[in-house]
XYZ file of C-alpha atoms in Angstrom:
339
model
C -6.295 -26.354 -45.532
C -5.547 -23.479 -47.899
C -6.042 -25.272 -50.577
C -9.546 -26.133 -49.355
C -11.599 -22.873 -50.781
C -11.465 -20.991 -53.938
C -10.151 -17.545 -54.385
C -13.816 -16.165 -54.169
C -15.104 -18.160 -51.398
C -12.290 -17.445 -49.634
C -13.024 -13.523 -50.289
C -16.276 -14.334 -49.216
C -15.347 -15.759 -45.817
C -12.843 -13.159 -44.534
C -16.031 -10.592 -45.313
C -18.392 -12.825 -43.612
C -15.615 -12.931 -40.456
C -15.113 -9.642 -40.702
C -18.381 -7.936 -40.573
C -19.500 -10.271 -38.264
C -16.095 -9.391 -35.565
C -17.069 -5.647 -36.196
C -21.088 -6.149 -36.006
C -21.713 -9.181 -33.929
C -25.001 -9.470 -36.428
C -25.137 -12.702 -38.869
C -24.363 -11.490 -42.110
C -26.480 -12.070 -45.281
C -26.087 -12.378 -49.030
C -27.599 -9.256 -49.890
C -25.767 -7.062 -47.372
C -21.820 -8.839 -49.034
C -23.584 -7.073 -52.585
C -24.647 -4.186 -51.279
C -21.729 -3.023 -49.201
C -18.874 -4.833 -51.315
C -18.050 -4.429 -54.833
C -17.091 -8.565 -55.836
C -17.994 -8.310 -59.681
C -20.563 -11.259 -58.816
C -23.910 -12.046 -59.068
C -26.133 -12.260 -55.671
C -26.779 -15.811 -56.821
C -23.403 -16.726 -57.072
C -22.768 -15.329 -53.602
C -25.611 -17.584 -52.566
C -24.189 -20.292 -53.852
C -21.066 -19.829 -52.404
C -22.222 -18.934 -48.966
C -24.539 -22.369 -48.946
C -20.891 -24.557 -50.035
C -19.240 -22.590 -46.903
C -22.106 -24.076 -44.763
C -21.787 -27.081 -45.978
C -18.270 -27.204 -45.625
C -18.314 -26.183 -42.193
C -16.821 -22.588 -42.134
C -20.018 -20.989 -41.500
C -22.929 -21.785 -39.662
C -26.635 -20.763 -39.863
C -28.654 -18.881 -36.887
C -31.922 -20.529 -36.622
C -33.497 -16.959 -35.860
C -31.578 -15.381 -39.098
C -31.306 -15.165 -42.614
C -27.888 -14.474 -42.434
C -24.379 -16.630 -41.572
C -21.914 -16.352 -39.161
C -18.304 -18.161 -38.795
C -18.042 -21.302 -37.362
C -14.854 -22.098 -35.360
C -13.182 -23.664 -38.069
C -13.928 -20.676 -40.208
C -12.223 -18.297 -37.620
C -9.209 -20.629 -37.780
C -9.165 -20.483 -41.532
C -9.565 -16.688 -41.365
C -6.260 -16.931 -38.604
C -3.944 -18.891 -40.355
C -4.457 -17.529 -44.136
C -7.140 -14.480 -44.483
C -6.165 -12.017 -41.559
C -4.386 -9.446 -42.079
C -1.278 -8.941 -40.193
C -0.883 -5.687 -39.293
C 1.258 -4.989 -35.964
C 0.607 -1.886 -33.473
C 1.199 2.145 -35.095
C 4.341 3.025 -33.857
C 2.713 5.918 -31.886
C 0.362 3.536 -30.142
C 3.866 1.772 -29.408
C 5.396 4.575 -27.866
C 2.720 5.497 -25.881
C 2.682 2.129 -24.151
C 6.459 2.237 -23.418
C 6.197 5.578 -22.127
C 3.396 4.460 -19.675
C 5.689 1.286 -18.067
C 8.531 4.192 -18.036
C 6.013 6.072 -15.895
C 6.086 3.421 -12.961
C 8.511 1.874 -10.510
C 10.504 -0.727 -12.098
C 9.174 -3.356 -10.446
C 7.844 -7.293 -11.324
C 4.331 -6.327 -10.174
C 3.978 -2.459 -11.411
C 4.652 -3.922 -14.653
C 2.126 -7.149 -14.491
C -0.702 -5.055 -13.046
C 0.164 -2.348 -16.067
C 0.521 -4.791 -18.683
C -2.942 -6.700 -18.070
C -4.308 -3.259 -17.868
C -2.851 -2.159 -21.151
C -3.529 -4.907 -23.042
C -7.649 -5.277 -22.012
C -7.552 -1.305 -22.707
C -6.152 -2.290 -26.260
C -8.104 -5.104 -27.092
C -11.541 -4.356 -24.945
C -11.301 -7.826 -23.606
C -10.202 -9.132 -20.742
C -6.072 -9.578 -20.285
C -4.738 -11.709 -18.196
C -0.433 -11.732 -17.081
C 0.962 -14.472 -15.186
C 4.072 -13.046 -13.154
C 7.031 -14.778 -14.347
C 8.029 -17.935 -12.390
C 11.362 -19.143 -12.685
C 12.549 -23.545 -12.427
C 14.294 -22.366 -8.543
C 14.591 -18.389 -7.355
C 17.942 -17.479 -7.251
C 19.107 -14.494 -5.133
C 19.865 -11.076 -6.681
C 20.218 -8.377 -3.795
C 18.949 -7.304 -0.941
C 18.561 -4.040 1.329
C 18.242 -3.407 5.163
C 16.300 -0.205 6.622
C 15.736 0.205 10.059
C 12.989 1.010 12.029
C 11.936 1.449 15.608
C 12.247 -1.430 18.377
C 14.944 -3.429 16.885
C 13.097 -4.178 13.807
C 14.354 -3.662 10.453
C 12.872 -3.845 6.842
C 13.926 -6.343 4.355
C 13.578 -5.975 0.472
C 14.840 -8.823 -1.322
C 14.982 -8.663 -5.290
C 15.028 -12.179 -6.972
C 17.225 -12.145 -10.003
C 13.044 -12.775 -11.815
C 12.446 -9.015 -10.895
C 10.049 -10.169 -8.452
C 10.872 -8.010 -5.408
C 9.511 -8.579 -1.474
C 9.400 -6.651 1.375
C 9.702 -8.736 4.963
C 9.948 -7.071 8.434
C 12.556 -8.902 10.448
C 12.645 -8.758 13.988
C 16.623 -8.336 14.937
C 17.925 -9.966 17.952
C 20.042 -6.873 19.173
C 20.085 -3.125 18.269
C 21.595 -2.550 15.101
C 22.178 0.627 13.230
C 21.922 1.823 9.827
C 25.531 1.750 9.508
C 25.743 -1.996 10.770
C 22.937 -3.019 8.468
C 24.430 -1.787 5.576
C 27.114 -3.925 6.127
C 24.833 -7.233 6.713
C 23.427 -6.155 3.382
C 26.590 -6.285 1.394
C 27.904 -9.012 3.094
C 25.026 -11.435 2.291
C 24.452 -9.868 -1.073
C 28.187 -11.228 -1.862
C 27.962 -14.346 -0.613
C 24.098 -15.104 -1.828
C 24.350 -13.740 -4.856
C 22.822 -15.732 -7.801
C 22.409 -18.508 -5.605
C 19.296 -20.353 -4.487
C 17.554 -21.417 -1.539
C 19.552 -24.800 -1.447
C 23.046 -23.253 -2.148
C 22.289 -20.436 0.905
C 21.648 -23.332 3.212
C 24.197 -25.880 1.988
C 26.672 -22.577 2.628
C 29.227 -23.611 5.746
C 29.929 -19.658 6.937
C 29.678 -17.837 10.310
C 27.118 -15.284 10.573
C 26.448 -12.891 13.107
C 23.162 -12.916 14.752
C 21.875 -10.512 13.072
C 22.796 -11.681 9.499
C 21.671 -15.138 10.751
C 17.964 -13.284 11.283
C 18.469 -11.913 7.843
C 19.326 -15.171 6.330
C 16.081 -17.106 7.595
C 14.169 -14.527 6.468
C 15.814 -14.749 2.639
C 15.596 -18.908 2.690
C 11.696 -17.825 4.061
C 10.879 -16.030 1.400
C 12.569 -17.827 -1.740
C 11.317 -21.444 -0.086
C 7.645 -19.808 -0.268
C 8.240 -18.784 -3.987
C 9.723 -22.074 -4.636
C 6.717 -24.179 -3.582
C 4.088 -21.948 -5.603
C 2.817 -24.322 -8.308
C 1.440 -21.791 -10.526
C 2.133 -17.761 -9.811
C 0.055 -14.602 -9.272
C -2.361 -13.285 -11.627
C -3.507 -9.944 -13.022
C -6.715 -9.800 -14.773
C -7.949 -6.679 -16.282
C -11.146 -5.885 -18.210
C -13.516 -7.943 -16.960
C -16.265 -4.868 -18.154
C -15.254 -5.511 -21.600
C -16.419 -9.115 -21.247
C -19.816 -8.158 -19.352
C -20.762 -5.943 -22.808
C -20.220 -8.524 -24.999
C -23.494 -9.452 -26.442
C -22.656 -13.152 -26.516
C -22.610 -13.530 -22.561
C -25.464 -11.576 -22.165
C -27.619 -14.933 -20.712
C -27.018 -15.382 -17.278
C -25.873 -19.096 -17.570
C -23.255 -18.015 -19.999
C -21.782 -15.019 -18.254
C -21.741 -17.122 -15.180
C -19.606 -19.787 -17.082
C -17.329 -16.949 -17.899
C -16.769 -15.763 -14.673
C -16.147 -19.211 -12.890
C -12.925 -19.693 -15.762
C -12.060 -16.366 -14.800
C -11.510 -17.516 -10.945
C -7.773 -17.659 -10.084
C -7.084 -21.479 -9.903
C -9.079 -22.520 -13.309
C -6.807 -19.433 -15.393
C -3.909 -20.919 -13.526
C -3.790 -24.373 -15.035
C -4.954 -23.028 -18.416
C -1.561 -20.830 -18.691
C 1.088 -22.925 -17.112
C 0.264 -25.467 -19.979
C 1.021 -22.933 -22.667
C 4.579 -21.862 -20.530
C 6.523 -23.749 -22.652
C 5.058 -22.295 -26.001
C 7.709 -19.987 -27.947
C 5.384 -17.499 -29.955
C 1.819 -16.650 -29.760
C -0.563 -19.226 -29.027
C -4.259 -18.745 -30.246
C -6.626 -21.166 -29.123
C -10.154 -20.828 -30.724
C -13.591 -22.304 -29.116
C -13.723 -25.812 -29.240
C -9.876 -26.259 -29.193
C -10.518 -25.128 -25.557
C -10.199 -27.399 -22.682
C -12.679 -26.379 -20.249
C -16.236 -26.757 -21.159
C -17.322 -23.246 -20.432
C -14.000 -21.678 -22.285
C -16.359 -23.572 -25.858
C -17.371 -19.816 -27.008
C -14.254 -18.304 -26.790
C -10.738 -17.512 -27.728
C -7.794 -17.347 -26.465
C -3.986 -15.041 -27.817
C -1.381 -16.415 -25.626
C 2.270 -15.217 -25.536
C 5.373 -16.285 -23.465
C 7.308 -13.333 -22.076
C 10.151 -13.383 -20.023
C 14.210 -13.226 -19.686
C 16.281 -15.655 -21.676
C 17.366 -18.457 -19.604
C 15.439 -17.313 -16.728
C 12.070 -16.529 -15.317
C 8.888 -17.244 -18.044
C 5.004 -15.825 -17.793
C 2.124 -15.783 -19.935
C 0.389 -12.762 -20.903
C -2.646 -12.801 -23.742
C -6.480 -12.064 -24.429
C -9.718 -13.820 -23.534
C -12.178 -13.253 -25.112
C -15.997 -14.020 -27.192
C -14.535 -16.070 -30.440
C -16.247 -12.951 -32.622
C -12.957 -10.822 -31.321
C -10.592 -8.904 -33.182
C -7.843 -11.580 -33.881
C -5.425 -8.977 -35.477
C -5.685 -6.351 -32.945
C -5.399 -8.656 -30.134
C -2.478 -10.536 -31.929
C -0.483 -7.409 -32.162
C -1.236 -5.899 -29.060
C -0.502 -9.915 -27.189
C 2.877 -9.589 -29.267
C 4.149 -6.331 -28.652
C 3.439 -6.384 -24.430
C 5.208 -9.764 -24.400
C 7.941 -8.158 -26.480
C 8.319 -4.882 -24.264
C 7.714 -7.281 -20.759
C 10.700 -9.553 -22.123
C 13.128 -6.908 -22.984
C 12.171 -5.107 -19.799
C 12.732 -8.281 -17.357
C 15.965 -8.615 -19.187
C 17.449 -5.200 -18.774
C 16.402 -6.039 -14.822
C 18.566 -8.685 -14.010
């Protein structure tokens, strides 16, 4: 496709994609020779703009003089115009220090990343929690509390971590639990909801209670088909001037229901770097105005989620492509130094 466009019409586009990302107004001849110094004649840029149209990378508002990019423009501007520039390193290391602010925790750090990102970006982020093939056991610890109850919280090697309340079948100290707790952290550990029941060992009563409650909890994460979500910035997408009609913004927000993101970023789980999916490449009808920067994240043999922007297909494909990058980046190494 590079090979498609001359050096000047390809000047030409990435300023027509460009202003237009940064303006959202079509962009005419006469503002490309009045703001940009091209050595050309207004006529030739005429010319040129006209072959883009015809070719297909720019398209022609019926209520404006000027042009905007079609989606096969913003794909050409992608793949060979953009500029690649990745986050300042004191944007970087601001964002670290903020996930080195919070508990170190699967969901603290989905909730923060979505957050970050859509803050970066002023689009809306979405970050699929990572979901692992089985969930294997990591550790678990025992507090108790009144009326022979005791509190569970059981870490999955993912980093996804859940609190149960268990109701004991005998008093039991703090002393005692701590032993159930090691105990069943030995024998369960890295092992997965089939291996803990397939496991011929006595258990107490109490560690039996324990041990229902673990093969609860990891069966439950098992049968999830597709994980939790955490969207962030939906405000960004209600001041975008392209879902200003009701119809459109209505669109929007039905994608932007749980089940419908869901299916859209399990099929992009098994992608390896970032994915960008551009208007009509999209799937779902209402998805046919906007864009997508997708990125795997997660720890190396183990648990995998999806993280990106979504967004008006006029977005800021560099910025969002750096930002999508880097959380990925940081959410990988910090799921790895977790396990």
């Amino acid at each position: 496709m590079s090979k498609m466009l001359t050096a000047r019409r390809r000047s030409i586009l990435k300023i027509i994609v460009g202003e237009y990302i940064d303006t959202a107004l079509p962009v005419g001849s006469s503002n490309i020779v009045r703001k940009y110094n091209l050595a050309i004649s207004p006529a030739t840029i005429r010319n040129d703009m006209a072959e883009l149209e015809i070719e297909g990378f720019i398209t022609h508002p019926h209520t404006s003089a000027g042009r905007v990019p079609s989606d096969k423009g913003y794909r050409y501007y992608v793949e060979f115009l953009m500029d690649d520039a990745g986050l300042p390193p004191a944007e970087q290391h601001m964002i670290r220090h903020q996930f080195h602010q919070v508990e170190s925790d699967l969901e603290e750090w989905s909730r923060l990343a979505a957050a970050v990102l859509a803050h970066a970006v002023r689009n809306a982020a979405v970050v699929s929690l990572p979901k692992a093939h089985e969930a294997r056991f990591k550790h678990l610890h025992l507090f108790p509390l009144q009326d022979e109850r005791a509190m569970c919280v059981l870490v999955l090697q993912e980093g996804l971590l859940k609190q149960q309340l268990i109701a004991l079948p005998e008093l039991t100290t703090a002393e005692e639990l701590a032993r159930v707790a090691r105990r069943l952290n030995d024998l369960f550990a890295g092992l997965t909801a089939l291996d803990i029941s397939g496991l011929s060992i006595g258990l107490t009563a109490v560690e039996s209670a324990v041990t229902d409650i673990v093969l609860r909890v990891m069966r439950a994460r098992d049968s999830q088909l597709c994980d939790e979500l955490r969207l962030d910035g939906l405000r960004h997408i209600l001041a975008q001037p392209e879902f200003a009609n009701a119809h459109k913004l209505r669109d929007i927000l039905d994608v932007l229901e749980e089940s419908t993101l869901k299916s859209i970023l399990s099929h992009w789980l098994v992608a390896d770097d970032i994915e960008i999916v551009i208007g009509e490449e999209n799937e779902p009808g209402a998805l046919r105005e906007c864009s997508l920067v997708l990125a795997r994240y997660g720890a190396p043999g183990l648990a995998a989620g999806v993280l990106g922007v979504l967004g008006p297909t006029r977005m800021n494909y560099a910025r969002a492509i750096s930002a999508t990058r880097y959380l990925a980046a940081l959410m990988s190494q910090l799921l790895t130094e977790l396990q």
